[in-house]
Short mmCIF file of C-alpha atoms and ligand atoms in Angstrom, two decimals:
data_model
loop_
_atom_site.label_atom_id
_atom_site.label_comp_id
_atom_site.label_asym_id
_atom_site.label_seq_id
_atom_site.Cartn_x
_atom_site.Cartn_y
_atom_site.Cartn_z
CA MET A 12 16.50 21.22 13.27
CA THR A 13 18.64 18.72 11.40
CA SER A 14 16.98 15.79 9.68
CA ILE A 15 18.20 12.22 9.26
CA LEU A 16 17.67 12.81 5.53
CA GLU A 17 20.44 15.44 5.35
CA ASN A 18 23.40 14.32 3.19
CA ARG A 19 21.62 11.07 2.38
CA PRO A 20 20.27 11.79 -1.13
CA ALA A 21 19.14 8.24 -2.00
CA PHE A 22 17.23 7.90 1.25
CA ALA A 23 15.77 11.43 0.88
CA ALA A 24 14.63 10.54 -2.65
CA GLU A 25 12.53 7.65 -1.28
CA VAL A 26 10.89 9.96 1.25
CA ASP A 27 10.28 12.51 -1.56
CA LYS A 28 8.37 9.80 -3.45
CA VAL A 29 6.22 9.17 -0.36
CA ALA A 30 5.42 12.89 -0.17
CA GLU A 31 4.59 12.97 -3.89
CA VAL A 32 2.20 10.02 -3.57
CA ALA A 33 0.60 11.47 -0.41
CA GLY A 34 -0.29 14.58 -2.47
CA TYR A 35 -1.91 12.43 -5.17
CA LEU A 36 -3.94 10.50 -2.57
CA TRP A 37 -5.34 13.75 -1.20
CA GLN A 38 -6.03 15.20 -4.66
CA LYS A 39 -7.90 12.06 -5.67
CA GLY A 40 -10.18 12.23 -2.66
CA TRP A 41 -8.89 8.91 -1.33
CA ALA A 42 -7.43 10.41 1.86
CA GLU A 43 -10.17 11.96 3.98
CA ARG A 44 -8.82 13.24 7.29
CA ASN A 45 -6.03 10.78 8.29
CA GLY A 46 -7.22 8.06 5.87
CA GLY A 47 -4.62 5.70 4.47
CA ASN A 48 -1.03 4.90 5.34
CA ILE A 49 2.35 4.27 3.75
CA THR A 50 5.43 2.37 4.89
CA VAL A 51 8.72 1.92 3.06
CA ASN A 52 11.51 -0.50 3.94
CA ILE A 53 14.55 1.82 3.96
CA THR A 54 17.06 -0.69 5.39
CA GLU A 55 19.30 -0.46 2.29
CA HIS A 56 19.92 3.23 3.12
CA VAL A 57 21.03 2.62 6.72
CA ASP A 58 24.69 3.54 7.35
CA ASP A 59 26.90 3.18 10.42
CA ALA A 60 26.12 6.70 11.64
CA MET A 61 22.41 5.88 11.52
CA LYS A 62 22.98 2.61 13.38
CA ALA A 63 24.66 4.57 16.17
CA LEU A 64 21.67 6.88 16.67
CA PRO A 65 19.88 6.48 19.99
CA ALA A 66 16.18 5.60 20.00
CA ILE A 67 13.83 8.50 20.74
CA SER A 68 11.03 6.26 22.04
CA GLU A 69 10.65 3.27 24.31
CA PRO A 70 10.39 -0.07 22.50
CA VAL A 71 6.74 -0.56 21.46
CA ALA A 72 5.20 -4.02 20.91
CA ILE A 73 4.15 -4.67 17.30
CA GLY A 74 1.70 -7.35 18.45
CA LEU A 75 3.32 -9.90 16.16
CA THR A 76 6.77 -11.50 16.03
CA LEU A 77 8.25 -10.99 12.56
CA PRO A 78 11.62 -12.78 12.30
CA ASN A 79 12.51 -11.57 8.79
CA LEU A 80 12.46 -7.96 10.00
CA ASN A 81 15.59 -8.43 12.12
CA GLY A 82 17.72 -5.31 11.51
CA CYS A 83 15.10 -3.61 9.33
CA TRP A 84 14.26 0.10 9.27
CA PHE A 85 11.11 1.73 7.90
CA TYR A 86 9.64 5.10 7.07
CA CYS A 87 6.05 5.07 8.45
CA LYS A 88 3.22 7.55 8.11
CA GLY A 89 2.19 8.71 11.60
CA THR A 90 -1.13 7.59 13.03
CA ASN A 91 -3.81 10.25 12.79
CA LYS A 92 -1.60 12.27 10.42
CA ARG A 93 -3.09 13.65 7.22
CA MET A 94 -1.78 12.76 3.74
CA ARG A 95 -2.25 16.39 2.67
CA ASP A 96 0.13 17.47 5.45
CA LEU A 97 2.54 14.62 4.79
CA ALA A 98 2.79 15.76 1.17
CA ARG A 99 4.46 18.99 2.34
CA ARG A 100 6.20 17.80 5.51
CA PRO A 101 6.88 14.05 5.40
CA MET A 102 9.18 14.02 8.42
CA GLU A 103 6.71 15.85 10.65
CA ASN A 104 3.86 13.54 9.69
CA GLY A 105 5.81 10.31 9.73
CA SER A 106 8.90 8.85 11.36
CA ILE A 107 11.78 6.42 10.93
CA ILE A 108 11.56 3.26 13.05
CA ARG A 109 13.82 0.27 13.50
CA ILE A 110 12.84 -3.22 14.60
CA THR A 111 14.42 -4.41 17.85
CA ASP A 112 16.45 -7.62 18.08
CA ASP A 113 13.49 -9.65 19.41
CA CYS A 114 11.62 -8.87 16.14
CA ALA A 115 8.50 -8.11 18.21
CA HIS A 116 9.00 -4.39 19.00
CA TYR A 117 9.97 -1.21 17.21
CA GLU A 118 11.61 1.98 18.40
CA ILE A 119 11.42 5.41 16.79
CA VAL A 120 14.79 6.80 15.70
CA ALA A 121 14.11 10.04 13.77
CA ASP A 122 13.24 12.86 13.19
CA ASP A 123 10.46 13.35 15.76
CA PRO A 124 8.72 10.79 17.99
CA VAL A 125 5.70 10.50 15.68
CA LYS A 126 3.76 7.32 16.52
CA PRO A 127 3.47 5.07 13.42
CA THR A 128 0.21 4.26 11.68
CA SER A 129 -2.41 2.13 13.43
CA GLU A 130 -2.17 -0.28 10.47
CA LEU A 131 1.46 -1.06 11.33
CA PRO A 132 0.66 -4.77 12.01
CA SER A 133 -0.55 -5.21 8.42
CA HIS A 134 2.31 -3.21 6.90
CA LEU A 135 5.06 -4.94 8.89
CA ALA A 136 3.54 -8.41 8.48
CA VAL A 137 3.51 -7.85 4.72
CA HIS A 138 7.14 -6.59 4.68
CA ASN A 139 8.11 -9.66 6.73
CA TYR A 140 6.34 -11.88 4.19
CA LEU A 141 7.95 -10.11 1.20
CA ILE A 142 11.47 -10.48 2.63
CA GLY A 143 10.79 -14.17 3.34
CA LYS A 144 9.83 -14.65 -0.28
CA GLY A 145 12.92 -12.82 -1.56
CA SER A 146 10.72 -10.14 -3.14
CA PRO A 147 12.39 -6.86 -4.21
CA TYR A 148 9.26 -4.90 -3.12
CA LYS A 149 10.03 -2.18 -0.59
CA ALA A 150 6.83 -0.15 -0.31
CA SER A 151 3.30 -0.74 0.94
CA LEU A 152 0.29 1.52 0.58
CA HIS A 153 -3.13 1.45 2.18
CA THR A 154 -5.68 3.92 0.81
CA HIS A 155 -9.45 4.47 0.46
CA PRO A 156 -10.19 4.77 -3.32
CA ILE A 157 -13.85 5.79 -3.59
CA GLU A 158 -14.97 3.73 -6.58
CA LEU A 159 -13.22 0.49 -5.55
CA VAL A 160 -14.60 0.73 -2.02
CA ALA A 161 -18.08 1.35 -3.44
CA MET A 162 -17.78 -1.80 -5.56
CA SER A 163 -16.77 -3.83 -2.49
CA HIS A 164 -20.30 -3.27 -1.09
CA ASN A 165 -21.67 -5.69 -3.74
CA PRO A 166 -21.26 -9.36 -2.61
CA GLU A 167 -21.12 -10.45 -6.28
CA PHE A 168 -17.87 -8.48 -6.73
CA LEU A 169 -16.29 -10.17 -3.69
CA LYS A 170 -16.25 -13.61 -5.32
CA LYS A 171 -12.74 -14.61 -6.38
CA ASP A 172 -11.53 -12.70 -9.44
CA VAL A 173 -14.96 -11.39 -10.49
CA LEU A 174 -13.71 -7.84 -9.93
CA THR A 175 -10.27 -8.68 -11.34
CA ASN A 176 -11.79 -9.77 -14.64
CA LEU A 177 -14.29 -6.95 -14.78
CA LEU A 178 -11.62 -4.29 -14.14
CA TRP A 179 -9.13 -5.88 -16.54
CA SER A 180 -11.79 -5.89 -19.26
CA MET A 181 -12.49 -2.14 -19.08
CA ILE A 182 -9.25 -0.94 -20.72
CA PRO A 183 -6.19 -2.91 -21.93
CA GLU A 184 -3.72 -1.08 -19.66
CA THR A 185 -5.29 -2.44 -16.48
CA LYS A 186 -4.26 -6.03 -17.15
CA ALA A 187 -0.89 -4.92 -18.52
CA PHE A 188 0.02 -2.79 -15.49
CA CYS A 189 -1.86 -4.60 -12.74
CA PRO A 190 -1.25 -8.12 -14.04
CA ARG A 191 -2.02 -10.00 -10.83
CA GLY A 192 -5.46 -8.42 -10.44
CA LEU A 193 -7.26 -7.59 -7.22
CA GLY A 194 -7.39 -10.00 -4.27
CA ILE A 195 -10.24 -9.82 -1.76
CA VAL A 196 -9.97 -9.67 2.03
CA PRO A 197 -13.35 -9.97 3.81
CA TYR A 198 -14.28 -7.17 6.21
CA MET A 199 -12.17 -7.21 9.38
CA LEU A 200 -11.54 -4.68 12.13
CA PRO A 201 -9.10 -1.97 10.96
CA SER A 202 -5.60 -2.26 12.48
CA SER A 203 -6.24 -5.78 13.82
CA ASN A 204 -3.73 -8.61 13.67
CA GLU A 205 -6.46 -10.71 11.97
CA LEU A 206 -6.56 -8.15 9.14
CA ALA A 207 -2.76 -8.33 8.90
CA GLU A 208 -2.83 -12.14 8.64
CA ALA A 209 -5.66 -12.14 6.09
CA THR A 210 -3.78 -9.54 4.01
CA ILE A 211 -0.71 -11.78 3.83
CA ARG A 212 -2.84 -14.76 2.84
CA ALA A 213 -4.37 -12.71 0.00
CA ILE A 214 -0.99 -11.39 -1.20
CA ASP A 215 0.36 -14.95 -1.02
CA ASP A 216 -2.47 -15.96 -3.37
CA ASP A 217 -0.43 -13.96 -5.90
CA TYR A 218 -1.84 -10.44 -5.77
CA ASP A 219 0.00 -7.11 -5.54
CA VAL A 220 -3.20 -5.26 -4.65
CA VAL A 221 -5.91 -6.53 -2.31
CA MET A 222 -9.28 -5.06 -1.39
CA TRP A 223 -10.15 -4.65 2.26
CA GLU A 224 -13.93 -5.08 1.96
CA LYS A 225 -15.86 -1.86 2.71
CA HIS A 226 -12.63 -0.12 3.77
CA GLY A 227 -9.92 0.36 1.13
CA VAL A 228 -7.07 -1.34 -0.67
CA PHE A 229 -3.59 -2.50 0.31
CA ALA A 230 -0.91 -2.52 -2.39
CA VAL A 231 2.77 -3.48 -2.54
CA GLY A 232 5.43 -2.52 -5.07
CA ASP A 233 9.11 -1.90 -5.78
CA ASP A 234 8.58 1.64 -4.55
CA ILE A 235 5.61 3.72 -3.45
CA ILE A 236 5.07 5.15 -6.95
CA GLU A 237 4.61 1.62 -8.35
CA ALA A 238 2.16 0.69 -5.58
CA PHE A 239 0.18 3.89 -6.21
CA ASP A 240 0.13 3.36 -10.00
CA MET A 241 -1.49 -0.05 -9.65
CA VAL A 242 -4.28 1.29 -7.42
CA ASP A 243 -4.73 4.26 -9.77
CA THR A 244 -5.00 1.96 -12.80
CA LEU A 245 -7.56 -0.33 -11.14
CA THR A 246 -9.55 2.71 -10.02
CA LYS A 247 -9.57 4.10 -13.57
CA SER A 248 -11.25 0.88 -14.70
CA ALA A 249 -13.76 1.09 -11.86
CA ILE A 250 -14.64 4.65 -12.94
CA ILE A 251 -15.10 3.58 -16.59
CA TYR A 252 -17.44 0.80 -15.42
CA MET A 253 -19.45 3.21 -13.28
CA TYR A 254 -19.67 5.83 -16.04
CA ALA A 255 -21.07 3.20 -18.40
CA ARG A 256 -23.63 2.11 -15.78
CA ALA A 257 -24.51 5.76 -15.14
CA MET A 258 -25.14 6.19 -18.89
CA GLY A 259 -27.66 3.38 -18.55
CA PHE A 260 -25.86 0.39 -20.05
CA ILE A 261 -23.71 -2.50 -18.87
CA PRO A 262 -20.30 -2.13 -20.55
CA ASP A 263 -19.35 -4.88 -22.99
CA GLY A 264 -15.83 -5.23 -21.67
CA MET A 265 -12.99 -6.67 -23.70
CA SER A 266 -13.49 -10.34 -24.60
CA GLN A 267 -11.51 -13.16 -22.92
CA ALA A 268 -9.66 -13.62 -26.24
CA GLN A 269 -8.67 -9.94 -26.30
CA MET A 270 -7.42 -10.18 -22.71
CA GLN A 271 -5.47 -13.36 -23.48
CA GLU A 272 -3.83 -11.51 -26.34
CA ILE A 273 -2.71 -8.80 -23.89
CA SER A 274 -1.24 -11.50 -21.60
CA LYS A 275 0.71 -12.99 -24.48
CA VAL A 276 2.05 -9.71 -25.83
CA PHE A 277 2.98 -8.33 -22.38
CA ASN A 278 4.21 -11.72 -21.10
CA LEU A 279 1.88 -11.61 -18.09
CA PRO A 280 1.57 -14.24 -15.31
CA LYS A 281 -2.23 -14.76 -15.61
P1 LIG B 5 -3.74 5.88 10.60
O1 LIG B 5 -4.01 7.37 10.72
O2 LIG B 5 -3.48 5.26 11.94
O3 LIG B 5 -2.65 5.62 9.60
O4 LIG B 5 -5.08 5.18 10.09
C1 LIG B 5 -5.68 5.51 8.88
C2 LIG B 5 -6.44 4.37 8.26
O5 LIG B 5 -6.77 4.44 7.10
C3 LIG B 5 -6.76 3.17 9.09
O6 LIG B 5 -7.22 2.13 8.29
ZN1 LIG B 6 -7.99 2.74 6.29
#
């Protein structure tokens, strides 16, 4: 069977990155069963031949109207599909969708009619927000990192920027490479429009990664590798914190002055 990726190397390279990250998510234990999802805005790779392709599904309501997504195309992980399968066969475990002219529906275009992730409202609402802001970010990732989710069960860590500062203070790289920290979204029903709206509010509060309390994280980046790297970096800090606690002491953490020094040297926003 031919794939829409054939003879489109730049587009295929983006899907290769998705497959690479899906493998990491499984290896890290963050992707039990079908856990987690990925979408990538691939509109820049759409050519005239792609535009002429017929839809292979009926239009499906997104549940939200997202005006900035007019003419946009996305790669989406399929709902109920496993990251460990997606790592080997991204086009069998995900599909390419385009947004219809009313900006309230999508239709599947290729390769197979794989129904997109149940978290599509959050992913598309965030892409709509990013385009509105003129952001260059193209990728969004939702995953279930064990240590960060464990920390979200402590109400103290859910207060604004408590976790941000704690994680930043564990190792200098965390502030340098996740410079906006970790926003917090209170527990909400998975795949709900309320969760989508709360996620945008948190990202708008100037975060690239937000915690979905007792569920997982949602991250945005230039590409899916960038989004993954930020979650990986934050998780590394969480693990260092937990190792210290497991050894029976509360880690000192870097001082505020040491973290300010990092901000200055790396020219960071916070
Ligand atoms: P999907 O299989 O629909 O992508 O759902 C996985 C998930 O993590 C829901 O929050
Ligand atoms: Zn989830």
